[in-house]
Coordinates of C-alpha atoms (C1' of nucleotides) in Angstrom, one line a residue:
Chain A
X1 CA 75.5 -56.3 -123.1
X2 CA 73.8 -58.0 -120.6
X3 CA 70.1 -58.9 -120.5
X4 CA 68.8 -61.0 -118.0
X5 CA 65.6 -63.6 -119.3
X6 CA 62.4 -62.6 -117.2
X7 CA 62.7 -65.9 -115.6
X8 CA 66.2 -66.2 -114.5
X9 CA 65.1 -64.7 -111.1
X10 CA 63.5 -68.0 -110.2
X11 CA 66.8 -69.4 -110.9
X12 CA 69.0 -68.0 -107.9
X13 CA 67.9 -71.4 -106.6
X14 CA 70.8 -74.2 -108.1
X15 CA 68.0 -76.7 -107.4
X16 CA 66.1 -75.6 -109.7
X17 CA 69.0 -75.8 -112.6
X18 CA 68.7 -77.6 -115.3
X19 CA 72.3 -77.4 -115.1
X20 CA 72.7 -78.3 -111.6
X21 CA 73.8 -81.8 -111.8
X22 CA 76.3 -81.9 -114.5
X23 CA 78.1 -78.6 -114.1
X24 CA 80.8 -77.6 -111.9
X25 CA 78.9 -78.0 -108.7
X26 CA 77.4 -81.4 -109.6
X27 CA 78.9 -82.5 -106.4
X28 CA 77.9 -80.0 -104.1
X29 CA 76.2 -80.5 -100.5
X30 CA 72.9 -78.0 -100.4
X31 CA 75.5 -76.2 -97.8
X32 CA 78.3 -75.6 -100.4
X33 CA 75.7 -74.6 -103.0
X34 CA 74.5 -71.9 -100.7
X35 CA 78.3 -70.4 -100.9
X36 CA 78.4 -71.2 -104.4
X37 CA 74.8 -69.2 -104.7
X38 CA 76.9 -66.0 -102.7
X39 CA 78.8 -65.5 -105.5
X40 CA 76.9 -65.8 -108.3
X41 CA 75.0 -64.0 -111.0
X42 CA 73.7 -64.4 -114.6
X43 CA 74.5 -62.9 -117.6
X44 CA 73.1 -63.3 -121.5
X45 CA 74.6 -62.7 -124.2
X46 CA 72.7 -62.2 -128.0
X47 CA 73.9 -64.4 -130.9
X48 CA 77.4 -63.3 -132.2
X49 CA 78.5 -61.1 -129.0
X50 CA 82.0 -61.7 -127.4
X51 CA 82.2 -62.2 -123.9
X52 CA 85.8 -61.8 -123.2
X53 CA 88.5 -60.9 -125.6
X54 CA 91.8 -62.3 -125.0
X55 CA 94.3 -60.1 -123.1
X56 CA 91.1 -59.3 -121.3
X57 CA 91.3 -59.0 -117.5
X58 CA 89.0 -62.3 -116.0
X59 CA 86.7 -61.2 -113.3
X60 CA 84.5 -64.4 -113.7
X61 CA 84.1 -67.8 -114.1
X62 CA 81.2 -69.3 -115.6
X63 CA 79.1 -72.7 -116.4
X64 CA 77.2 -72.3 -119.3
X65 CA 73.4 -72.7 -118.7
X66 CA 72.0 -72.4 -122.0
X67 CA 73.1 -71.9 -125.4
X68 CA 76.2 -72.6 -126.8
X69 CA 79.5 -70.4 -126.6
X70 CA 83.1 -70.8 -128.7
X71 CA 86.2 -70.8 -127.4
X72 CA 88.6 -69.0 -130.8
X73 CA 92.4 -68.1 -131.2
X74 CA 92.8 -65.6 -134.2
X75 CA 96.2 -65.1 -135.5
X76 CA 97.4 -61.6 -137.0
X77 CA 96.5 -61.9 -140.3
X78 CA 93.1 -63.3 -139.2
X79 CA 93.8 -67.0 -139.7
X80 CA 91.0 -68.5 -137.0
X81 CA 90.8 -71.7 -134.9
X82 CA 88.2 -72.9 -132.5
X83 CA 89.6 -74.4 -130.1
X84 CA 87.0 -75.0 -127.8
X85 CA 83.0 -75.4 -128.0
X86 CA 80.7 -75.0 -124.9
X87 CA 77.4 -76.2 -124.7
X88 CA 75.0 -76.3 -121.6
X89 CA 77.4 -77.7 -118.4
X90 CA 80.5 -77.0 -120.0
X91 CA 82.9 -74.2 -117.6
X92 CA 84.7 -71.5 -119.0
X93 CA 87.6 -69.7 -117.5
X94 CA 90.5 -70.8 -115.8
X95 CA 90.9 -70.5 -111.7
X96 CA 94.0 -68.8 -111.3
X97 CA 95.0 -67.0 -114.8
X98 CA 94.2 -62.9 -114.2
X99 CA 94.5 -62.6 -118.2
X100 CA 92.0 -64.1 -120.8
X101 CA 94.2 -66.4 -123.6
X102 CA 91.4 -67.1 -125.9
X103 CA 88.5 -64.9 -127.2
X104 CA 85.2 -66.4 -125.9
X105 CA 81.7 -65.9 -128.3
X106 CA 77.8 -66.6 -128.0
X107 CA 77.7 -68.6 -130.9
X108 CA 73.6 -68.8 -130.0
X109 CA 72.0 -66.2 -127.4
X110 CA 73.9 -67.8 -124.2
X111 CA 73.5 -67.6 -120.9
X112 CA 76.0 -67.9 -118.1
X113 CA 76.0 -68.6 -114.5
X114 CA 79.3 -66.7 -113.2
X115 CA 81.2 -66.2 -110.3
X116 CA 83.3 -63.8 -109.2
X117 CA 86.7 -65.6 -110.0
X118 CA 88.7 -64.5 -106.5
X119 CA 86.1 -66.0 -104.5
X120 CA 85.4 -69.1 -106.4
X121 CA 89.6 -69.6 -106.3
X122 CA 89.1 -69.6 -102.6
X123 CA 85.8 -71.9 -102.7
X124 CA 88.4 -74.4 -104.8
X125 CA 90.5 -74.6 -102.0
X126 CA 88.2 -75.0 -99.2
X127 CA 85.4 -77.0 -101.5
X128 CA 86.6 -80.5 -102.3
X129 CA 83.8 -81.4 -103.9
X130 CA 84.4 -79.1 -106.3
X131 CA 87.6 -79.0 -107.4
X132 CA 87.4 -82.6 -107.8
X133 CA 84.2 -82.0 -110.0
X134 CA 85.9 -79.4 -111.8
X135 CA 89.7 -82.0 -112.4
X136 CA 87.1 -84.1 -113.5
X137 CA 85.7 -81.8 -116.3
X138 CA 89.0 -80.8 -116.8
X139 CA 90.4 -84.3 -117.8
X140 CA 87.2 -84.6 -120.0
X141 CA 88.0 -81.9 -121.7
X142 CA 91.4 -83.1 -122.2
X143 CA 90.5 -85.7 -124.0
X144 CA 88.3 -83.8 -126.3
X145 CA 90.9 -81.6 -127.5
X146 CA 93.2 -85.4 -128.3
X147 CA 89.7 -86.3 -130.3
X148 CA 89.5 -83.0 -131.9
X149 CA 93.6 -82.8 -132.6
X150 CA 93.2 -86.8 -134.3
X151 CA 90.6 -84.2 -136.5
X152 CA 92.5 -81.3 -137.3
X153 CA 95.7 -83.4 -138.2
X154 CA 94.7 -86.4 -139.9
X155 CA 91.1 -86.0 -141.1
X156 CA 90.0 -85.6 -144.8
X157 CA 87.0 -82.9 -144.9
X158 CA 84.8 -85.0 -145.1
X159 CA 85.5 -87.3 -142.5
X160 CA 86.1 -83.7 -140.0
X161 CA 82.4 -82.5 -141.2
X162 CA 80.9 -86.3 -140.7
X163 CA 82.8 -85.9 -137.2
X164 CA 81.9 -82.7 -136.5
X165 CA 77.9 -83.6 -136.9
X166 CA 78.1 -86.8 -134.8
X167 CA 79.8 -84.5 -132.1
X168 CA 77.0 -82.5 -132.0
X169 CA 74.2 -85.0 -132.5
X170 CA 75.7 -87.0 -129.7
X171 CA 75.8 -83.4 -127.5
X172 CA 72.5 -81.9 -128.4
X173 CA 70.2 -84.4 -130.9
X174 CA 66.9 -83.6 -130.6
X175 CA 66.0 -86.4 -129.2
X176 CA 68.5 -87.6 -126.7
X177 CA 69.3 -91.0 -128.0
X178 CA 71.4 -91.0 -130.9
X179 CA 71.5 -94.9 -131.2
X180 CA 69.0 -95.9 -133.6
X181 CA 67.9 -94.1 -137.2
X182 CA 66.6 -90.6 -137.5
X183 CA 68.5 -88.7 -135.2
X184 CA 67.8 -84.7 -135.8
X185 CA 69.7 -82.3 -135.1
X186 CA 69.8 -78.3 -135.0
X187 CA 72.9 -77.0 -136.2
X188 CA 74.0 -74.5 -133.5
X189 CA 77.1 -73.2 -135.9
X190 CA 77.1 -71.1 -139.2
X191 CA 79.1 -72.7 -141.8
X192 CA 81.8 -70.2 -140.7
X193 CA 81.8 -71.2 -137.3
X194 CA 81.8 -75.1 -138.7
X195 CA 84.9 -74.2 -140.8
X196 CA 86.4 -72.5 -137.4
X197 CA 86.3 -75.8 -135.9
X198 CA 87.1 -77.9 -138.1
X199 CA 90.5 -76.2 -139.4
X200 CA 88.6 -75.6 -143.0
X201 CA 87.3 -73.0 -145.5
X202 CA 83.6 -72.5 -145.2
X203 CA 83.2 -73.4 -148.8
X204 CA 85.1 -76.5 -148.4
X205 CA 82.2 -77.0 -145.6
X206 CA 79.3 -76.6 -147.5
X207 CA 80.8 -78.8 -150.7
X208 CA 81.1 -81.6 -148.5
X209 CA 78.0 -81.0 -146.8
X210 CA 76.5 -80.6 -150.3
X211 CA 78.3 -84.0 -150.6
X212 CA 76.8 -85.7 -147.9
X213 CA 73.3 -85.1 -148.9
X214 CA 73.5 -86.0 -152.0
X215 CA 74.6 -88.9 -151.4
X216 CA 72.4 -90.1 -148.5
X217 CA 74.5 -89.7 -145.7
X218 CA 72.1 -86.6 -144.2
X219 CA 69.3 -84.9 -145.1
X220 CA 68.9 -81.4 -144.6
X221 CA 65.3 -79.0 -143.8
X222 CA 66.5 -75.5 -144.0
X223 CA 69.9 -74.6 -143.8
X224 CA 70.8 -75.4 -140.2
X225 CA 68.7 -78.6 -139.3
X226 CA 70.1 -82.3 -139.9
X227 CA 68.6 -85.3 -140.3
X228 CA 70.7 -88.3 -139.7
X229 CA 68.8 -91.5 -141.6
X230 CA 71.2 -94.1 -140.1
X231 CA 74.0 -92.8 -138.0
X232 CA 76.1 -95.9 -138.3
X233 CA 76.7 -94.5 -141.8
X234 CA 77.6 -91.5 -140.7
X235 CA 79.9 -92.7 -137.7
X236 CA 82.0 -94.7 -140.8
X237 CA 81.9 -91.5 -142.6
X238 CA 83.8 -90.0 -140.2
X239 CA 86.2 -92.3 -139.5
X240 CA 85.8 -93.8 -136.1
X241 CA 87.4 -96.6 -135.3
X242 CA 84.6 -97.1 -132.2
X243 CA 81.5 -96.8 -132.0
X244 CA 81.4 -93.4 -130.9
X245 CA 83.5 -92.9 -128.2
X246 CA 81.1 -94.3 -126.0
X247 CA 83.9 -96.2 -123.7
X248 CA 85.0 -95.1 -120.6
Chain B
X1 CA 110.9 -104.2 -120.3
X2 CA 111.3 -102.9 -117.4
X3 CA 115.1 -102.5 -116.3
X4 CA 115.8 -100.2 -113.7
X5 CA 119.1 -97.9 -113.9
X6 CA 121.7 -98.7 -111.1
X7 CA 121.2 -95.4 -109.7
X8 CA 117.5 -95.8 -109.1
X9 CA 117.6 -97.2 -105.7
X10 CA 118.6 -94.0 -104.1
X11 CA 115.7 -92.2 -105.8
X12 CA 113.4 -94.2 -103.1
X13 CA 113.4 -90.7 -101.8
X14 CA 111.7 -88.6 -103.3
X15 CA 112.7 -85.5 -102.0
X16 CA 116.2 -86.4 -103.9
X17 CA 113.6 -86.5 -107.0
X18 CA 114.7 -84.4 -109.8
X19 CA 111.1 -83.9 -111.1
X20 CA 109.7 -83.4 -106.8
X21 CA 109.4 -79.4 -108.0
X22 CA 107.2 -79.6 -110.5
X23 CA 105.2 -82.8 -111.1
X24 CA 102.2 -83.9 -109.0
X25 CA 103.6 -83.8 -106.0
X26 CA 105.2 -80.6 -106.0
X27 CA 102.6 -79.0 -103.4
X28 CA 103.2 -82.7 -101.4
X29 CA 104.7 -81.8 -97.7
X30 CA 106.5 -84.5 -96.2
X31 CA 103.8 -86.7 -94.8
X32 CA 102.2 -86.7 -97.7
X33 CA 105.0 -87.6 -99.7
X34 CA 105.6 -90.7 -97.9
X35 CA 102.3 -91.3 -98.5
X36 CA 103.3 -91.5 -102.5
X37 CA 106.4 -93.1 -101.3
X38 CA 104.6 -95.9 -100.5
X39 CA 103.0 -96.3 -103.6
X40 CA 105.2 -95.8 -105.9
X41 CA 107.9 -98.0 -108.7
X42 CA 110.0 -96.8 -110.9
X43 CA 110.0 -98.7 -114.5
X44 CA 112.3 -97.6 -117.8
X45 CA 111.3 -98.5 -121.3
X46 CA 113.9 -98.2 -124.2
X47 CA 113.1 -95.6 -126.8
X48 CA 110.9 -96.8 -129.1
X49 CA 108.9 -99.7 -126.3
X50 CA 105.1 -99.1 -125.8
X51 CA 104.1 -98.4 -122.3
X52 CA 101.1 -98.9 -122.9
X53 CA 98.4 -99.4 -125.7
X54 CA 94.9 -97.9 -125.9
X55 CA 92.0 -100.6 -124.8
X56 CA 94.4 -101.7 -122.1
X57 CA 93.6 -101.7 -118.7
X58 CA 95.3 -99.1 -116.4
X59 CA 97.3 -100.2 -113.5
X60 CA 99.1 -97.3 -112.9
X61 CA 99.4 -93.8 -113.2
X62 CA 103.0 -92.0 -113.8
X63 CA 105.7 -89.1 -113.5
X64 CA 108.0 -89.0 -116.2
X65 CA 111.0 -88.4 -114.3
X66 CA 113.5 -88.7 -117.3
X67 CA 113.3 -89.2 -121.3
X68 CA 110.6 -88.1 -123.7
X69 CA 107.2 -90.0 -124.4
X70 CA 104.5 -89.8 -126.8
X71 CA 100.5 -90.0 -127.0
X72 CA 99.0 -91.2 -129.8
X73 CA 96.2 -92.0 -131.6
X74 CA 95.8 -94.3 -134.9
X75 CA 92.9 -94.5 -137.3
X76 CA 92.2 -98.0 -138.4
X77 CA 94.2 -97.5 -141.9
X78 CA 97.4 -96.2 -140.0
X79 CA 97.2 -92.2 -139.9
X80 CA 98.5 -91.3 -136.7
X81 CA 98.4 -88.4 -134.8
X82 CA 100.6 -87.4 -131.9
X83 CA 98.2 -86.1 -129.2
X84 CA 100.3 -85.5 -126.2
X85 CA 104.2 -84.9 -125.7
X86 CA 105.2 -85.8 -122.6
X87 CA 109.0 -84.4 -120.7
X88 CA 109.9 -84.8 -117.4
X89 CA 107.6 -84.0 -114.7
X90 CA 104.4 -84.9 -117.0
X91 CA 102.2 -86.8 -116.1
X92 CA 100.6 -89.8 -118.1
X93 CA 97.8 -91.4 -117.2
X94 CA 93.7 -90.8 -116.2
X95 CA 92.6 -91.1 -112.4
X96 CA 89.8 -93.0 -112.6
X97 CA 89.8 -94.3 -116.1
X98 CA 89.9 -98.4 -115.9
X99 CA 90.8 -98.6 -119.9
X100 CA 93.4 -96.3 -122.0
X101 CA 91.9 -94.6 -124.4
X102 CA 96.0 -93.5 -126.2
X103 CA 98.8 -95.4 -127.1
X104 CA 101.6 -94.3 -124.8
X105 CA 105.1 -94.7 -126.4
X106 CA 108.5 -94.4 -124.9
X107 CA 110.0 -91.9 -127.7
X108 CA 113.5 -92.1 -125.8
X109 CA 114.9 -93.9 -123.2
X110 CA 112.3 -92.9 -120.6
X111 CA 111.9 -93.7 -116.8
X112 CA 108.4 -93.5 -115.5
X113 CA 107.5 -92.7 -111.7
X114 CA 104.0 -95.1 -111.1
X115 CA 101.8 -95.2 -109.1
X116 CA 99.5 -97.8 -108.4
X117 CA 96.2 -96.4 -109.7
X118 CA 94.1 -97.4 -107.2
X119 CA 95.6 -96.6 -104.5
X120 CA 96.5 -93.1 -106.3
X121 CA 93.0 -92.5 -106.8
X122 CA 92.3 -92.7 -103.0
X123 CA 95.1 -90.8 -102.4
X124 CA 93.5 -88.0 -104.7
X125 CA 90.3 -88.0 -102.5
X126 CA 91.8 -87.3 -99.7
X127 CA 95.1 -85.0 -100.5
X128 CA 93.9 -82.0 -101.7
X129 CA 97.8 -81.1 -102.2
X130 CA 97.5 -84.0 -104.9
X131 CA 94.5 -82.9 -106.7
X132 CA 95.0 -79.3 -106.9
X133 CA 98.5 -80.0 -108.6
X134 CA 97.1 -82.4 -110.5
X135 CA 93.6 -80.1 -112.0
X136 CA 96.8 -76.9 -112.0
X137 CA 98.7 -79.4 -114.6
X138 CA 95.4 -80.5 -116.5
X139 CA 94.5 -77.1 -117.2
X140 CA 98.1 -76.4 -118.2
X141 CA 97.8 -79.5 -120.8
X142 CA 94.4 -78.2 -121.7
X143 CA 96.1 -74.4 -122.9
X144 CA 98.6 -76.6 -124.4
X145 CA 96.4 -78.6 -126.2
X146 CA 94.3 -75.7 -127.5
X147 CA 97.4 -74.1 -128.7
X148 CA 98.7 -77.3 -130.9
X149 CA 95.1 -77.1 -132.4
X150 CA 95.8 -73.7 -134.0
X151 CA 98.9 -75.2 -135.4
X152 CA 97.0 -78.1 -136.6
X153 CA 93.9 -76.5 -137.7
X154 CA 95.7 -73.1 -139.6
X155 CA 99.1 -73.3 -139.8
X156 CA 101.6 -73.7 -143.1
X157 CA 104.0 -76.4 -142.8
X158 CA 107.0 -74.2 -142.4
X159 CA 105.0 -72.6 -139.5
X160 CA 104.8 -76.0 -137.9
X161 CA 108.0 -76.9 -137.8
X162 CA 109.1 -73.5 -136.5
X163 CA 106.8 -73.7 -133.7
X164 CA 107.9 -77.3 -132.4
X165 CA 111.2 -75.9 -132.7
X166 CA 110.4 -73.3 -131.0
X167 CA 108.2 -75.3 -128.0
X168 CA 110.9 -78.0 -127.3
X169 CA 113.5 -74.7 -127.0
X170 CA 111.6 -73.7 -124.4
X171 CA 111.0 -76.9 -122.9
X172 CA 113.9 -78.4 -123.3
X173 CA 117.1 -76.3 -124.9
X174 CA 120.4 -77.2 -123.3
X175 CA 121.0 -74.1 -122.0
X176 CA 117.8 -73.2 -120.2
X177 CA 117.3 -69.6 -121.2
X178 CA 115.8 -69.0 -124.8
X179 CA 115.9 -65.0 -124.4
X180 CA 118.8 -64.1 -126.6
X181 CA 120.6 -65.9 -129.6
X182 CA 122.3 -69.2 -130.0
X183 CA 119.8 -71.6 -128.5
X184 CA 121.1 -75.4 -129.4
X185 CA 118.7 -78.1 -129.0
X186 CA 119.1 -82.2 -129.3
X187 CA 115.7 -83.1 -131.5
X188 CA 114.6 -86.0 -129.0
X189 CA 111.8 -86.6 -132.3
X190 CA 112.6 -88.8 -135.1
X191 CA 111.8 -87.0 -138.6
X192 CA 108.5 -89.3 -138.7
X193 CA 107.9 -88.7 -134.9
X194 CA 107.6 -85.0 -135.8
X195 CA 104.9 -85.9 -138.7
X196 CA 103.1 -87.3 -136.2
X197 CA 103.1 -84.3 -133.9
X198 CA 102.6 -82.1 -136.7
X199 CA 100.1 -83.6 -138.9
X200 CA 101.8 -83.6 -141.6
X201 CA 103.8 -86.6 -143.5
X202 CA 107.9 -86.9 -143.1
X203 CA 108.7 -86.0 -146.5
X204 CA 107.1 -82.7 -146.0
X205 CA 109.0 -82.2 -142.5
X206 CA 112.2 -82.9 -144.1
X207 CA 111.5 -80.3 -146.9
X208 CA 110.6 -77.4 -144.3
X209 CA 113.6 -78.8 -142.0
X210 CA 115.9 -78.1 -145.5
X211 CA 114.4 -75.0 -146.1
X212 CA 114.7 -73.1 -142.6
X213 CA 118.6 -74.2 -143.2
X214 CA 119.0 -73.0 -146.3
X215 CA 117.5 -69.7 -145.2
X216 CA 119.7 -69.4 -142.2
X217 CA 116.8 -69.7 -139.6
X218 CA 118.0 -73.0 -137.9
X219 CA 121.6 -74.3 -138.7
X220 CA 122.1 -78.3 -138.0
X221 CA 125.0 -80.2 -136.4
X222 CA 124.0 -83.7 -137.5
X223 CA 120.3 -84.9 -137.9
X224 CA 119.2 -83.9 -134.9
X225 CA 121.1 -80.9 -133.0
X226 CA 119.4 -77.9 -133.9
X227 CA 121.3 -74.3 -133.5
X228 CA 119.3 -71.4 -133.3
X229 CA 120.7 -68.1 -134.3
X230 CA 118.4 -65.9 -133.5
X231 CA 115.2 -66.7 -131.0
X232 CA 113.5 -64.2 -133.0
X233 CA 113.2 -65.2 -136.2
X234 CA 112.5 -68.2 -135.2
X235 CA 109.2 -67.0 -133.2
X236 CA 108.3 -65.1 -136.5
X237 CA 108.5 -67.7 -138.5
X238 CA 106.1 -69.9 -136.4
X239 CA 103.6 -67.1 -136.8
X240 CA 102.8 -66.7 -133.0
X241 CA 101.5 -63.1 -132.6
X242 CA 103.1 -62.9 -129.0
X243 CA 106.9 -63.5 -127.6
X244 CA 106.2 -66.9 -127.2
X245 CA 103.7 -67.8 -125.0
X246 CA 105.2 -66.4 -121.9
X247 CA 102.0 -64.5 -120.7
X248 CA 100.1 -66.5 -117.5
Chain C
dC1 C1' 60.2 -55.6 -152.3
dG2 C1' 64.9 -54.4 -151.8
dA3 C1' 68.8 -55.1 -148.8
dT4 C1' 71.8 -57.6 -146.1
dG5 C1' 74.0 -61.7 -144.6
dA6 C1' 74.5 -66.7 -145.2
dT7 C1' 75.1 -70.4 -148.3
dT8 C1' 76.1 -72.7 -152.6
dT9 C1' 78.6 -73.5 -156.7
dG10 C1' 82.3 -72.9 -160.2
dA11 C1' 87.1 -72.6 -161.9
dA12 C1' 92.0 -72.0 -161.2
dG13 C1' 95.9 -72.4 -158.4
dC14 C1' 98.9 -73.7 -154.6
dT15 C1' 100.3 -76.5 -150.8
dC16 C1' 101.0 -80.7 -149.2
dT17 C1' 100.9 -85.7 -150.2
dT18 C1' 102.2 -89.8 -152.6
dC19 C1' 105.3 -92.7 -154.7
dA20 C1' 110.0 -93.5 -155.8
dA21 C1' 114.8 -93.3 -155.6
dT22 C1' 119.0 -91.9 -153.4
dA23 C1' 121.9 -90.7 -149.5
dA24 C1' 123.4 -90.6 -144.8
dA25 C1' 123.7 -92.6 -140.2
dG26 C1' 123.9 -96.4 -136.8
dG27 C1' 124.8 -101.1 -135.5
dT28 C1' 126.7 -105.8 -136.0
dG29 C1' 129.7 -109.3 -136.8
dG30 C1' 133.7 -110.8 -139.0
Chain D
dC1 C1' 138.2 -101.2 -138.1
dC2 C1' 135.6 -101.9 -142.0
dA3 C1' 132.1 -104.1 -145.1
dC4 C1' 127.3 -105.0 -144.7
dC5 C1' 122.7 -104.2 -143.5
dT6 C1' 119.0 -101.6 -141.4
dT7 C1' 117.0 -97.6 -140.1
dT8 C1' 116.5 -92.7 -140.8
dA9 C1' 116.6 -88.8 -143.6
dT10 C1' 116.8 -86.2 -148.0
dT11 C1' 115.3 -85.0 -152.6
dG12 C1' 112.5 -85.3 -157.0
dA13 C1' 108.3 -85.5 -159.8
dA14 C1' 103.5 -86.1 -160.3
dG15 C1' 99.0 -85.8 -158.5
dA16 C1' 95.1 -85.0 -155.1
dG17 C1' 92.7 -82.1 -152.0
dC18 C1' 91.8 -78.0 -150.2
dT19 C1' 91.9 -73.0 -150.8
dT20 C1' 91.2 -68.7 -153.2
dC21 C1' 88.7 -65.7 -155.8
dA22 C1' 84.4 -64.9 -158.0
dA23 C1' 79.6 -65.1 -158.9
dA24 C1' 75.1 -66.7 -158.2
dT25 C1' 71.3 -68.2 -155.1
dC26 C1' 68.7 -68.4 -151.0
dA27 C1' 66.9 -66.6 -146.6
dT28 C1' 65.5 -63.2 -143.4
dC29 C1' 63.9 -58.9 -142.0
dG30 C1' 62.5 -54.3 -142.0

DNA sequence: CGATGATTTGAAGCTCTTCAATAAAGGTGG
DNA sequence: CCACCTTTATTGAAGAGCTTCAAATCATCG
């Protein structure tokens, strides 16, 4: 369940985070990181295993440190959503619900930095800096899900995969710039997992992935990593009015 | 565009307010309310006005004390897709955003509470009564949000409209509970309004609309009062697996 | 090298959309 | 108050796009 990497012991120091300045406690004082470092502790998780179920009991929060975790909703007869997809930053949980409403999954071995959730509640309250750090993410979050719901309700299939891989090669290209040609990408998802986010079957996500390539618009090595020869091209693809969300 | 109702001038006080309970300044104690007092206009916009269009800049921040507005976003050939339903006590509006990134629509006759952004934003920083409301209410919009992505992303028409009925009876039916049978509810959504929230076209909302009639689930007094017989079948027919979202 | 899981591809079917026409509801001015 | 016009809503028929079911191919790992 929970293996911890031989070198996460050198990380009970947040300065040493490559997390530290972008997650939850981005704002912190060295003094409120020391009461953030009181109540927390790491956990991995391999490829595939849940880490809370909905209806589960919430003991933790958590900012994801590496990897890359799914946030799902599952209807009865198995009908499947994502509805929310963490990468390295990102927080998961919500301060003040006892009860889990979505099932949470390491999409890719993850692993999380997590505090106890009744003592972080009280660190909100008392810490300014970060409750206002964590409105902030919050908001940005917000307006992710108003991105993703233009997506699910309006966007062809091809337009939602086009999307969906300028999403992540703005996130987590290889190299971080993803103005100029030949931006590569690793594919953290399974064509399932694509299809979970985009509000598609997975065969309907490797036709027009099959699409795609064959006409230019990617090139693929393997199954799972992208190359993007000009990602103008693929921005129209998807249907963009801007030029990636890039405005504040 | 902006005419106030004559009975707006005694609302100067906000604990008179009928939204003070739950909108952002429900935690506000009475200093701090003045505080807001200060800051604060009250505008109305006739169902149907833009409040305010994406790319422009921000000058304030809002309640909605009264009326229904929308979000929205529009691809460059016209799909739209409603991305945020805003009833009294909402709030509309990004702290620290200088530019909109949504269209903001008055859907009926809607007064807004403003407050100057600016000055809102300083307020934020330094009334933690503000800001926790204010991250409680974003996370609130965010579980919303996640939830109108399963309905976008896997659910049958039929399920779609049962489900907004279902989330404006809960919101908004005349009689407040929604427990036990014969809920009635005033549709403040045009047909096309609802295509919008939906993701689907008008045609295809008027079909389902027909269809739950003929079958008994909703019966219709007019175009847009909406009886509800049983709660029940309602919920089932929207596919939710729980009694309708009522778990914290 | 066989086995398992992931992905691709094919063919048929169904849901929703598109285009078109009709009907009902609201609003305005005579 | 009613004829007229505009907006909103309903209904029909044909077609497109995505899904479903099925089978084949590829990849990875013991």
């Amino acid at each position: 369940m929970t293996e911890l990497p031989p070198d996460l012991a050198r990380m009970k120091d947040c300065s040493q985070c490559p997390i530290r300045h972008r997650a939850v406690c981005a704002r912190c004082e060295p003094d409120e990181l020391s009461r953030l470092e009181e109540i927390k502790y790491y956990r991995t998780f391999e490829a595939g295993q849940p880490i809370l179920w909905a209806g589960d009991r919430m003991e933790f929060v958590a900012s994801v440190v590496s990897g890359v975790a799914a946030l799902t909703q599952t209807m009865e007869d198995g009908r499947r959503q994502m509805v929310g997809l963490l990468l390295p930053s990102d927080f998961a949980g919500r301060p003040g619900r006892e009860i889990a409403k979505f099932d949470v999954t390491a999409v890719t071995k993850t692993t999380l930095c997590c505090f106890r959730r009744k003592p972080f509640e009280h660190l909100l309250e008392t810490t300014p800096h970060v409750s206002q750090r964590l409105l902030e993410m919050a908001l940005d979050e917000l307006d992710a899900a108003r991105e993703w719901m233009l997506l699910l309700g309006r966007k062809t299939a091809r337009e939602k995969i086009a999307s969906l891989l300028a999403i992540i090669a703005r996130r987590a290209s290889i190299n971080g710039d993803t103005r100029g040609g030949n931006v590569e990408i690793d594919l953290p998802l399974t064509r399932e997992a694509m299809s979970d986010y985009l509000g598609l079957t997975l065969e309907t996500v490797s036709r027009q992935i099959s699409a795609l390539k064959k006409e230019g618009v990617i090139e693929l090595q393997g199954k799972r990593r992208v190359m993007i020869p000009d990602m103008r091209t693929l921005m129209a693809e998807a249907g963009d009015d801007e030029d990636g969300g890039a405005l504040l």
